[in-house]
PDB file of C-alpha atoms in Angstrom:
ATOM      1  CA  MET A   1      34.184  23.208 -28.010  1.00  0.00           C
ATOM      2  CA  ARG A   2      30.910  21.301 -27.855  1.00  0.00           C
ATOM      3  CA  ASN A   3      27.978  22.808 -25.997  1.00  0.00           C
ATOM      4  CA  LEU A   4      25.294  20.440 -24.716  1.00  0.00           C
ATOM      5  CA  GLY A   5      22.016  21.909 -23.547  1.00  0.00           C
ATOM      6  CA  TYR A   6      19.496  20.424 -21.142  1.00  0.00           C
ATOM      7  CA  SER A   7      17.720  18.159 -23.637  1.00  0.00           C
ATOM      8  CA  GLU A   8      20.981  16.913 -25.162  1.00  0.00           C
ATOM      9  CA  VAL A   9      22.372  15.965 -21.758  1.00  0.00           C
ATOM     10  CA  MET A  10      19.154  14.283 -20.627  1.00  0.00           C
ATOM     11  CA  SER A  11      18.876  12.197 -23.790  1.00  0.00           C
ATOM     12  CA  ALA A  12      22.557  11.200 -23.941  1.00  0.00           C
ATOM     13  CA  VAL A  13      22.512   8.424 -21.328  1.00  0.00           C
ATOM     14  CA  ALA A  14      19.967   6.098 -19.803  1.00  0.00           C
ATOM     15  CA  PRO A  15      19.852   6.147 -15.996  1.00  0.00           C
ATOM     16  CA  ARG A  16      21.319   2.644 -15.761  1.00  0.00           C
ATOM     17  CA  VAL A  17      24.349   3.785 -17.780  1.00  0.00           C
ATOM     18  CA  ALA A  18      25.024   6.580 -15.279  1.00  0.00           C
ATOM     19  CA  VAL A  19      24.669   4.113 -12.388  1.00  0.00           C
ATOM     20  CA  ASP A  20      27.153   1.734 -14.018  1.00  0.00           C
ATOM     21  CA  ALA A  21      29.617   4.571 -14.691  1.00  0.00           C
ATOM     22  CA  LEU A  22      29.691   5.537 -11.012  1.00  0.00           C
ATOM     23  CA  ARG A  23      30.099   1.972  -9.812  1.00  0.00           C
ATOM     24  CA  GLU A  24      32.892   1.373 -12.329  1.00  0.00           C
ATOM     25  CA  VAL A  25      34.916   4.291 -10.932  1.00  0.00           C
ATOM     26  CA  LEU A  26      34.703   2.819  -7.445  1.00  0.00           C
ATOM     27  CA  LEU A  27      35.381  -0.744  -8.606  1.00  0.00           C
ATOM     28  CA  ASP A  28      38.504   0.563 -10.364  1.00  0.00           C
ATOM     29  CA  GLY A  29      39.807   1.706  -6.978  1.00  0.00           C
ATOM     30  CA  PHE A  30      39.074   5.439  -6.840  1.00  0.00           C
ATOM     31  CA  ASP A  31      38.993   6.760  -3.276  1.00  0.00           C
ATOM     32  CA  PRO A  32      36.290   9.443  -2.809  1.00  0.00           C
ATOM     33  CA  ALA A  33      38.208  10.709   0.247  1.00  0.00           C
ATOM     34  CA  THR A  34      40.803  12.140  -2.180  1.00  0.00           C
ATOM     35  CA  ASP A  35      38.208  14.190  -4.072  1.00  0.00           C
ATOM     36  CA  PRO A  36      38.439  17.996  -3.752  1.00  0.00           C
ATOM     37  CA  HIS A  37      35.872  19.588  -1.453  1.00  0.00           C
ATOM     38  CA  ARG A  38      32.874  21.454  -2.779  1.00  0.00           C
ATOM     39  CA  GLN A  39      33.682  25.169  -2.553  1.00  0.00           C
ATOM     40  CA  LYS A  40      30.899  27.554  -1.510  1.00  0.00           C
ATOM     41  CA  VAL A  41      31.383  31.252  -2.223  1.00  0.00           C
ATOM     42  CA  ALA A  42      28.967  33.716  -0.607  1.00  0.00           C
ATOM     43  CA  LEU A  43      27.609  36.459  -2.864  1.00  0.00           C
ATOM     44  CA  PRO A  44      25.471  39.549  -2.211  1.00  0.00           C
ATOM     45  CA  HIS A  45      22.534  37.491  -3.533  1.00  0.00           C
ATOM     46  CA  GLY A  46      22.979  33.744  -3.058  1.00  0.00           C
ATOM     47  CA  GLU A  47      26.057  31.562  -3.493  1.00  0.00           C
ATOM     48  CA  ILE A  48      28.301  30.065  -6.124  1.00  0.00           C
ATOM     49  CA  HIS A  49      29.266  26.418  -5.670  1.00  0.00           C
ATOM     50  CA  LEU A  50      32.384  25.044  -7.368  1.00  0.00           C
ATOM     51  CA  LEU A  51      32.841  21.268  -7.687  1.00  0.00           C
ATOM     52  CA  PRO A  52      36.195  20.408  -9.332  1.00  0.00           C
ATOM     53  CA  SER A  53      37.509  16.876  -9.797  1.00  0.00           C
ATOM     54  CA  ALA A  54      39.985  14.760 -11.736  1.00  0.00           C
ATOM     55  CA  LEU A  55      39.693  11.148 -12.878  1.00  0.00           C
ATOM     56  CA  ASP A  56      41.903   9.191 -15.264  1.00  0.00           C
ATOM     57  CA  GLY A  57      41.967  11.057 -18.552  1.00  0.00           C
ATOM     58  CA  ALA A  58      39.592  13.858 -17.607  1.00  0.00           C
ATOM     59  CA  VAL A  59      39.205  16.947 -15.466  1.00  0.00           C
ATOM     60  CA  GLY A  60      36.007  18.857 -14.865  1.00  0.00           C
ATOM     61  CA  VAL A  61      34.316  21.471 -12.743  1.00  0.00           C
ATOM     62  CA  LYS A  62      30.680  22.230 -12.071  1.00  0.00           C
ATOM     63  CA  VAL A  63      29.765  25.863 -11.401  1.00  0.00           C
ATOM     64  CA  LEU A  64      26.388  26.451  -9.780  1.00  0.00           C
ATOM     65  CA  GLY A  65      24.525  29.623  -8.922  1.00  0.00           C
ATOM     66  CA  ILE A  66      22.285  29.057  -5.892  1.00  0.00           C
ATOM     67  CA  GLN A  67      19.422  31.426  -5.092  1.00  0.00           C
ATOM     68  CA  PRO A  68      19.174  32.350  -1.396  1.00  0.00           C
ATOM     69  CA  ALA A  69      16.345  31.101   0.811  1.00  0.00           C
ATOM     70  CA  GLY A  70      13.243  33.226   0.322  1.00  0.00           C
ATOM     71  CA  SER A  71      14.381  34.635  -3.020  1.00  0.00           C
ATOM     72  CA  THR A  72      11.555  36.083  -5.101  1.00  0.00           C
ATOM     73  CA  VAL A  73      13.561  36.185  -8.320  1.00  0.00           C
ATOM     74  CA  ASP A  74      11.695  34.184 -10.977  1.00  0.00           C
ATOM     75  CA  VAL A  75      14.535  31.809 -11.901  1.00  0.00           C
ATOM     76  CA  PRO A  76      15.368  28.202 -10.921  1.00  0.00           C
ATOM     77  CA  LEU A  77      16.810  27.673  -7.448  1.00  0.00           C
ATOM     78  CA  VAL A  78      19.954  26.154  -8.993  1.00  0.00           C
ATOM     79  CA  GLN A  79      21.523  27.061 -12.335  1.00  0.00           C
ATOM     80  CA  GLY A  80      24.925  26.456 -13.834  1.00  0.00           C
ATOM     81  CA  SER A  81      27.255  24.729 -16.256  1.00  0.00           C
ATOM     82  CA  TYR A  82      29.710  21.857 -16.256  1.00  0.00           C
ATOM     83  CA  LEU A  83      33.058  22.245 -18.022  1.00  0.00           C
ATOM     84  CA  LEU A  84      34.780  19.020 -19.079  1.00  0.00           C
ATOM     85  CA  MET A  85      38.501  19.289 -19.935  1.00  0.00           C
ATOM     86  CA  GLY A  86      41.284  17.030 -21.112  1.00  0.00           C
ATOM     87  CA  GLY A  87      43.080  15.341 -18.222  1.00  0.00           C
ATOM     88  CA  GLU A  88      46.605  16.290 -19.369  1.00  0.00           C
ATOM     89  CA  THR A  89      46.096  19.278 -21.642  1.00  0.00           C
ATOM     90  CA  LEU A  90      43.374  20.880 -19.486  1.00  0.00           C
ATOM     91  CA  THR A  91      41.869  22.029 -22.769  1.00  0.00           C
ATOM     92  CA  PRO A  92      38.139  22.785 -22.513  1.00  0.00           C
ATOM     93  CA  GLU A  93      36.302  20.156 -24.552  1.00  0.00           C
ATOM     94  CA  VAL A  94      32.619  20.178 -23.594  1.00  0.00           C
ATOM     95  CA  VAL A  95      30.372  22.513 -21.659  1.00  0.00           C
ATOM     96  CA  MET A  96      27.030  21.089 -20.595  1.00  0.00           C
ATOM     97  CA  ASP A  97      23.949  22.114 -18.683  1.00  0.00           C
ATOM     98  CA  ALA A  98      24.638  21.489 -14.990  1.00  0.00           C
ATOM     99  CA  ALA A  99      20.990  21.171 -13.973  1.00  0.00           C
ATOM    100  CA  ALA A 100      20.548  18.275 -16.380  1.00  0.00           C
ATOM    101  CA  LEU A 101      23.794  16.658 -15.251  1.00  0.00           C
ATOM    102  CA  THR A 102      22.700  16.933 -11.609  1.00  0.00           C
ATOM    103  CA  GLU A 103      19.278  15.532 -12.451  1.00  0.00           C
ATOM    104  CA  ILE A 104      20.976  12.417 -13.838  1.00  0.00           C
ATOM    105  CA  ARG A 105      23.808  12.152 -11.325  1.00  0.00           C
ATOM    106  CA  THR A 106      21.920  12.507  -8.046  1.00  0.00           C
ATOM    107  CA  PRO A 107      19.605   9.484  -8.411  1.00  0.00           C
ATOM    108  CA  ALA A 108      22.370   7.502 -10.095  1.00  0.00           C
ATOM    109  CA  VAL A 109      24.546   7.911  -6.988  1.00  0.00           C
ATOM    110  CA  ALA A 110      21.756   6.956  -4.599  1.00  0.00           C
ATOM    111  CA  VAL A 111      20.805   3.860  -6.566  1.00  0.00           C
ATOM    112  CA  ALA A 112      24.417   2.842  -7.281  1.00  0.00           C
ATOM    113  CA  GLY A 113      25.094   2.535  -3.561  1.00  0.00           C
ATOM    114  CA  VAL A 114      22.286   0.032  -2.962  1.00  0.00           C
ATOM    115  CA  LEU A 115      21.935  -1.535  -6.411  1.00  0.00           C
ATOM    116  CA  ASP A 116      22.874  -5.067  -5.373  1.00  0.00           C
ATOM    117  CA  ARG A 117      20.370  -4.928  -2.506  1.00  0.00           C
ATOM    118  CA  LEU A 118      17.596  -3.788  -4.839  1.00  0.00           C
ATOM    119  CA  ARG A 119      18.426  -6.498  -7.379  1.00  0.00           C
ATOM    120  CA  ALA A 120      18.726  -9.289  -4.800  1.00  0.00           C
ATOM    121  CA  ALA A 121      14.979 -10.045  -4.926  1.00  0.00           C
ATOM    122  CA  SER A 122      12.551 -10.718  -7.755  1.00  0.00           C
ATOM    123  CA  GLU A 123       9.197  -9.842  -6.176  1.00  0.00           C
ATOM    124  CA  PRO A 124       7.602  -6.463  -6.973  1.00  0.00           C
ATOM    125  CA  LEU A 125       9.201  -3.523  -5.189  1.00  0.00           C
ATOM    126  CA  GLU A 126       6.960  -0.917  -3.615  1.00  0.00           C
ATOM    127  CA  CYS A 127       8.805   2.398  -3.871  1.00  0.00           C
ATOM    128  CA  VAL A 128       7.544   5.527  -2.163  1.00  0.00           C
ATOM    129  CA  ILE A 129       9.060   8.866  -3.105  1.00  0.00           C
ATOM    130  CA  VAL A 130       8.565  11.718  -0.660  1.00  0.00           C
ATOM    131  CA  GLY A 131       8.781  14.883  -2.745  1.00  0.00           C
ATOM    132  CA  ALA A 132       7.470  15.193  -6.286  1.00  0.00           C
ATOM    133  CA  GLY A 133       9.884  17.755  -7.699  1.00  0.00           C
ATOM    134  CA  VAL A 134      12.627  17.301 -10.255  1.00  0.00           C
ATOM    135  CA  GLN A 135      14.712  14.968  -8.120  1.00  0.00           C
ATOM    136  CA  GLY A 136      11.772  12.886  -6.947  1.00  0.00           C
ATOM    137  CA  ARG A 137      10.762  12.212 -10.535  1.00  0.00           C
ATOM    138  CA  ALA A 138      14.370  11.579 -11.547  1.00  0.00           C
ATOM    139  CA  HIS A 139      14.733   8.948  -8.820  1.00  0.00           C
ATOM    140  CA  ALA A 140      11.558   7.233 -10.040  1.00  0.00           C
ATOM    141  CA  ARG A 141      12.959   7.011 -13.576  1.00  0.00           C
ATOM    142  CA  THR A 142      16.282   5.686 -12.339  1.00  0.00           C
ATOM    143  CA  VAL A 143      14.843   3.003 -10.040  1.00  0.00           C
ATOM    144  CA  VAL A 144      12.475   1.771 -12.744  1.00  0.00           C
ATOM    145  CA  ASP A 145      15.233   1.715 -15.373  1.00  0.00           C
ATOM    146  CA  VAL A 146      17.847  -0.184 -13.352  1.00  0.00           C
ATOM    147  CA  LEU A 147      15.308  -2.804 -12.243  1.00  0.00           C
ATOM    148  CA  GLU A 148      13.733  -3.363 -15.659  1.00  0.00           C
ATOM    149  CA  GLY A 149      13.708  -7.084 -16.334  1.00  0.00           C
ATOM    150  CA  VAL A 150      14.647  -7.823 -12.715  1.00  0.00           C
ATOM    151  CA  ARG A 151      11.557  -6.881 -10.734  1.00  0.00           C
ATOM    152  CA  GLU A 152       8.444  -4.783 -11.158  1.00  0.00           C
ATOM    153  CA  VAL A 153       8.528  -1.377  -9.469  1.00  0.00           C
ATOM    154  CA  LEU A 154       5.355   0.158  -8.072  1.00  0.00           C
ATOM    155  CA  VAL A 155       5.965   3.874  -7.475  1.00  0.00           C
ATOM    156  CA  THR A 156       3.835   6.127  -5.277  1.00  0.00           C
ATOM    157  CA  PHE A 157       4.595   9.811  -4.650  1.00  0.00           C
ATOM    158  CA  VAL A 158       3.919  11.589  -1.366  1.00  0.00           C
ATOM    159  CA  SER A 159       3.833  15.388  -1.320  1.00  0.00           C
ATOM    160  CA  ARG A 160       1.860  18.330   0.050  1.00  0.00           C
ATOM    161  CA  SER A 161      -0.077  18.946  -3.162  1.00  0.00           C
ATOM    162  CA  LYS A 162      -0.744  16.876  -6.259  1.00  0.00           C
ATOM    163  CA  PRO A 163       1.708  17.735  -9.048  1.00  0.00           C
ATOM    164  CA  VAL A 164       0.652  18.229 -12.621  1.00  0.00           C
ATOM    165  CA  ASP A 165       1.255  15.376 -15.097  1.00  0.00           C
ATOM    166  CA  LEU A 166       2.635  12.945 -12.522  1.00  0.00           C
ATOM    167  CA  PRO A 167       2.784   9.496 -14.189  1.00  0.00           C
ATOM    168  CA  HIS A 168       2.421   7.594 -10.903  1.00  0.00           C
ATOM    169  CA  PRO A 169      -0.096   7.380  -8.042  1.00  0.00           C
ATOM    170  CA  TRP A 170       0.011  10.205  -5.496  1.00  0.00           C
ATOM    171  CA  VAL A 171      -1.095  10.615  -1.871  1.00  0.00           C
ATOM    172  CA  GLU A 172      -1.035  13.687   0.330  1.00  0.00           C
ATOM    173  CA  SER A 173       1.732  13.956   2.900  1.00  0.00           C
ATOM    174  CA  GLY A 174       0.543  13.730   6.491  1.00  0.00           C
ATOM    175  CA  SER A 175      -2.495  11.653   5.545  1.00  0.00           C
ATOM    176  CA  ALA A 176      -3.397   8.168   6.724  1.00  0.00           C
ATOM    177  CA  GLU A 177      -2.863   6.994   3.145  1.00  0.00           C
ATOM    178  CA  ALA A 178       0.690   8.339   3.213  1.00  0.00           C
ATOM    179  CA  ASP A 179       1.451   6.430   6.416  1.00  0.00           C
ATOM    180  CA  GLU A 180      -0.002   3.286   4.861  1.00  0.00           C
ATOM    181  CA  VAL A 181       2.073   3.380   1.683  1.00  0.00           C
ATOM    182  CA  LEU A 182       5.223   4.229   3.631  1.00  0.00           C
ATOM    183  CA  ARG A 183       4.739   1.249   5.964  1.00  0.00           C
ATOM    184  CA  ARG A 184       4.496  -1.080   2.955  1.00  0.00           C
ATOM    185  CA  ALA A 185       7.440   0.322   1.018  1.00  0.00           C
ATOM    186  CA  GLY A 186      10.627  -1.641   0.558  1.00  0.00           C
ATOM    187  CA  LEU A 187      12.300   1.478  -0.876  1.00  0.00           C
ATOM    188  CA  VAL A 188      11.705   5.017   0.348  1.00  0.00           C
ATOM    189  CA  VAL A 189      13.299   7.992  -1.406  1.00  0.00           C
ATOM    190  CA  VAL A 190      13.199  11.312   0.455  1.00  0.00           C
ATOM    191  CA  ALA A 191      13.849  14.187  -1.946  1.00  0.00           C
ATOM    192  CA  THR A 192      12.379  17.352  -0.486  1.00  0.00           C
ATOM    193  CA  SER A 193      13.455  20.881   0.321  1.00  0.00           C
ATOM    194  CA  ALA A 194      12.600  20.391   3.999  1.00  0.00           C
ATOM    195  CA  GLY A 195      15.033  21.373   6.719  1.00  0.00           C
ATOM    196  CA  GLU A 196      13.254  19.397   9.448  1.00  0.00           C
ATOM    197  CA  PRO A 197      12.252  15.706   9.519  1.00  0.00           C
ATOM    198  CA  VAL A 198       9.458  14.663   7.174  1.00  0.00           C
ATOM    199  CA  VAL A 199       9.888  10.900   7.753  1.00  0.00           C
ATOM    200  CA  VAL A 200       9.950   9.210  11.166  1.00  0.00           C
ATOM    201  CA  ASP A 201      10.716   5.693  12.342  1.00  0.00           C
ATOM    202  CA  ARG A 202       7.136   4.559  12.977  1.00  0.00           C
ATOM    203  CA  GLN A 203       6.279   5.117   9.312  1.00  0.00           C
ATOM    204  CA  LEU A 204       8.879   2.682   7.992  1.00  0.00           C
ATOM    205  CA  ARG A 205       9.462  -1.040   7.721  1.00  0.00           C
ATOM    206  CA  ALA A 206      12.310  -2.398   9.832  1.00  0.00           C
ATOM    207  CA  ASP A 207      13.992  -3.669   6.640  1.00  0.00           C
ATOM    208  CA  ALA A 208      13.278  -0.707   4.351  1.00  0.00           C
ATOM    209  CA  THR A 209      15.938   0.867   2.169  1.00  0.00           C
ATOM    210  CA  VAL A 210      15.884   4.643   2.631  1.00  0.00           C
ATOM    211  CA  LEU A 211      17.612   7.046   0.250  1.00  0.00           C
ATOM    212  CA  ALA A 212      17.871  10.568   1.680  1.00  0.00           C
ATOM    213  CA  VAL A 213      18.911  13.079  -0.977  1.00  0.00           C
ATOM    214  CA  GLY A 214      17.239  16.423  -0.300  1.00  0.00           C
ATOM    215  CA  ALA A 215      18.971  18.137   2.629  1.00  0.00           C
ATOM    216  CA  HIS A 216      22.553  19.149   1.843  1.00  0.00           C
ATOM    217  CA  THR A 217      23.798  21.192   4.786  1.00  0.00           C
ATOM    218  CA  VAL A 218      25.034  20.029   8.164  1.00  0.00           C
ATOM    219  CA  ASP A 219      22.150  21.705  10.007  1.00  0.00           C
ATOM    220  CA  THR A 220      19.220  20.484   7.873  1.00  0.00           C
ATOM    221  CA  ARG A 221      17.677  17.032   7.642  1.00  0.00           C
ATOM    222  CA  GLU A 222      14.712  15.117   6.233  1.00  0.00           C
ATOM    223  CA  LEU A 223      14.896  12.068   8.534  1.00  0.00           C
ATOM    224  CA  HIS A 224      14.276  11.888  12.270  1.00  0.00           C
ATOM    225  CA  GLU A 225      17.264  10.446  14.104  1.00  0.00           C
ATOM    226  CA  ASP A 226      15.248   7.357  15.067  1.00  0.00           C
ATOM    227  CA  VAL A 227      15.118   6.390  11.375  1.00  0.00           C
ATOM    228  CA  LEU A 228      18.898   5.918  11.568  1.00  0.00           C
ATOM    229  CA  ARG A 229      18.994   4.337  15.018  1.00  0.00           C
ATOM    230  CA  GLY A 230      19.913   0.664  14.595  1.00  0.00           C
ATOM    231  CA  ALA A 231      20.104   0.975  10.806  1.00  0.00           C
ATOM    232  CA  GLN A 232      23.049   0.343   8.513  1.00  0.00           C
ATOM    233  CA  VAL A 233      23.990   3.887   7.533  1.00  0.00           C
ATOM    234  CA  LEU A 234      25.890   4.602   4.320  1.00  0.00           C
ATOM    235  CA  VAL A 235      27.516   7.827   3.124  1.00  0.00           C
ATOM    236  CA  GLU A 236      29.573   8.688   0.066  1.00  0.00           C
ATOM    237  CA  ASP A 237      32.531   9.747   2.220  1.00  0.00           C
ATOM    238  CA  VAL A 238      32.624  10.241   5.980  1.00  0.00           C
ATOM    239  CA  GLU A 239      34.364  13.633   5.879  1.00  0.00           C
ATOM    240  CA  ALA A 240      31.985  14.931   3.214  1.00  0.00           C
ATOM    241  CA  ALA A 241      29.104  13.746   5.386  1.00  0.00           C
ATOM    242  CA  ARG A 242      30.560  15.539   8.404  1.00  0.00           C
ATOM    243  CA  ARG A 243      30.572  18.771   6.369  1.00  0.00           C
ATOM    244  CA  GLU A 244      27.226  18.484   4.605  1.00  0.00           C
ATOM    245  CA  ALA A 245      25.004  15.586   5.744  1.00  0.00           C
ATOM    246  CA  GLY A 246      22.740  16.941   8.449  1.00  0.00           C
ATOM    247  CA  ASP A 247      20.658  13.754   8.505  1.00  0.00           C
ATOM    248  CA  VAL A 248      23.686  11.852   9.765  1.00  0.00           C
ATOM    249  CA  ALA A 249      25.453  14.623  11.707  1.00  0.00           C
ATOM    250  CA  ILE A 250      22.348  15.456  13.749  1.00  0.00           C
ATOM    251  CA  ALA A 251      21.665  11.771  14.403  1.00  0.00           C
ATOM    252  CA  VAL A 252      25.229  11.440  15.721  1.00  0.00           C
ATOM    253  CA  GLU A 253      24.787  14.540  17.856  1.00  0.00           C
ATOM    254  CA  LYS A 254      21.589  13.070  19.325  1.00  0.00           C
ATOM    255  CA  GLY A 255      23.237   9.719  20.073  1.00  0.00           C
ATOM    256  CA  ALA A 256      21.371   7.637  17.489  1.00  0.00           C
ATOM    257  CA  LEU A 257      24.650   6.380  15.989  1.00  0.00           C
ATOM    258  CA  ALA A 258      28.378   7.106  15.927  1.00  0.00           C
ATOM    259  CA  TRP A 259      30.437   8.258  12.959  1.00  0.00           C
ATOM    260  CA  GLU A 260      32.450   5.030  13.074  1.00  0.00           C
ATOM    261  CA  ASP A 261      29.211   3.111  12.500  1.00  0.00           C
ATOM    262  CA  ALA A 262      28.765   4.652   9.046  1.00  0.00           C
ATOM    263  CA  ALA A 263      29.955   2.647   6.052  1.00  0.00           C
ATOM    264  CA  THR A 264      30.885   4.204   2.725  1.00  0.00           C
ATOM    265  CA  MET A 265      29.390   3.725  -0.695  1.00  0.00           C
ATOM    266  CA  ALA A 266      32.728   2.438  -1.985  1.00  0.00           C
ATOM    267  CA  GLU A 267      32.891  -0.256   0.704  1.00  0.00           C
ATOM    268  CA  VAL A 268      29.450  -1.511  -0.263  1.00  0.00           C
ATOM    269  CA  VAL A 269      29.981  -1.365  -4.033  1.00  0.00           C
ATOM    270  CA  ARG A 270      33.292  -3.247  -3.708  1.00  0.00           C
ATOM    271  CA  GLY A 271      31.767  -5.874  -1.446  1.00  0.00           C
ATOM    272  CA  ASP A 272      33.855  -4.984   1.597  1.00  0.00           C
ATOM    273  CA  VAL A 273      30.671  -4.277   3.591  1.00  0.00           C
ATOM    274  CA  ALA A 274      27.592  -6.468   3.197  1.00  0.00           C
ATOM    275  CA  LEU A 275      24.123  -5.050   3.632  1.00  0.00           C
ATOM    276  CA  ASP A 276      21.930  -7.098   5.960  1.00  0.00           C
ATOM    277  CA  PRO A 277      18.578  -7.821   4.249  1.00  0.00           C
ATOM    278  CA  ALA A 278      16.861  -7.961   7.644  1.00  0.00           C
ATOM    279  CA  ARG A 279      17.986  -4.473   8.705  1.00  0.00           C
ATOM    280  CA  ARG A 280      16.994  -1.017   7.569  1.00  0.00           C
ATOM    281  CA  VAL A 281      19.563   0.633   5.306  1.00  0.00           C
ATOM    282  CA  VAL A 282      19.831   4.422   5.131  1.00  0.00           C
ATOM    283  CA  PHE A 283      22.001   5.911   2.388  1.00  0.00           C
ATOM    284  CA  LYS A 284      22.519   9.650   2.789  1.00  0.00           C
ATOM    285  CA  THR A 285      24.015  11.427  -0.223  1.00  0.00           C
ATOM    286  CA  VAL A 286      25.202  15.017  -0.554  1.00  0.00           C
ATOM    287  CA  GLY A 287      26.817  14.976  -3.996  1.00  0.00           C
ATOM    288  CA  MET A 288      30.572  14.963  -4.651  1.00  0.00           C
ATOM    289  CA  PRO A 289      32.614  16.387  -7.553  1.00  0.00           C
ATOM    290  CA  TRP A 290      33.915  13.005  -8.764  1.00  0.00           C
ATOM    291  CA  GLU A 291      30.348  11.850  -9.349  1.00  0.00           C
ATOM    292  CA  ASP A 292      29.607  14.740 -11.703  1.00  0.00           C
ATOM    293  CA  LEU A 293      32.801  14.055 -13.620  1.00  0.00           C
ATOM    294  CA  ALA A 294      32.101  10.330 -13.918  1.00  0.00           C
ATOM    295  CA  VAL A 295      28.669  10.989 -15.399  1.00  0.00           C
ATOM    296  CA  ALA A 296      29.821  13.957 -17.516  1.00  0.00           C
ATOM    297  CA  ARG A 297      32.412  11.750 -19.220  1.00  0.00           C
ATOM    298  CA  VAL A 298      29.721   9.289 -20.245  1.00  0.00           C
ATOM    299  CA  VAL A 299      27.381  12.058 -21.390  1.00  0.00           C
ATOM    300  CA  ALA A 300      30.142  13.563 -23.549  1.00  0.00           C
ATOM    301  CA  SER A 301      31.052  10.194 -25.048  1.00  0.00           C
ATOM    302  CA  GLN A 302      27.465   9.318 -25.985  1.00  0.00           C
ATOM    303  CA  ALA A 303      26.016  12.672 -27.003  1.00  0.00           C
ATOM    304  CA  PRO A 304      25.935  13.209 -30.791  1.00  0.00           C
ATOM    305  CA  ALA A 305      29.305  14.518 -31.947  1.00  0.00           C
ATOM    306  CA  ALA A 306      27.626  16.901 -34.389  1.00  0.00           C
ATOM    307  CA  LEU A 307      26.512  19.118 -31.540  1.00  0.00           C
ATOM    308  CA  LYS A 308      28.940  22.036 -31.375  1.00  0.00           C
TER     309      LYS A 308
END
């Protein structure tokens, strides 16, 4: 059985390849509503998350260990492995680093849902990323890669403190400069660990595309409900959003929108729902098992076969 570590997974596929792999699954007719639910198992210290899925010719499961809030243990917040198996034999074939897989998959999902909208124009795109951690940087790489040769991308990061070795301009969150760059941005990515809103309506353009990827429980959110009010709201799957997407669930609870107003990623990718260029679009993602499997298949197919 092949074992792919962090660097092997990260170097196996370009971001645009992961984006295309996800869109291809949906274009081939897969229904995310049929995907197994993420399973969360409480432990004396933290949780284990299990994300199993099956697509044509492959089966896989991601196993994550999640540190509890306030943990002082000097390890990453999320650790784990992904096991890829044969679709019929269920024989283990590849085990790969789950943190790397998630780092590729999460921005690929967010961008895949709005790719046509991002590629519909040729003028430079001002992209502001709120949060300068692993996922913020991963989203910057993905947006730049998928728009290479289509339009220039100008990335600015907004966070509480300036990160080390950040290859893009940075402004401090809560500052006048942060409000200014947010008001100009055509694309805003919110990838923080916040449980309460860090972006509000007055900071955004009426036609901005907003990708909310940080909060992943039904009672946490990064966006104020007014960001979603009047916007076209997308989710990966409505039932998954009901379970895990606090940004949307809280907005529904506060009357900013109704669940029936939310469109799905599949509807947009397949062209069944058109995104209005004059309206704000908010795509809230929580991560689903089929997405990990779709990207893991591509990683396994492109990683050097000599790695055992």
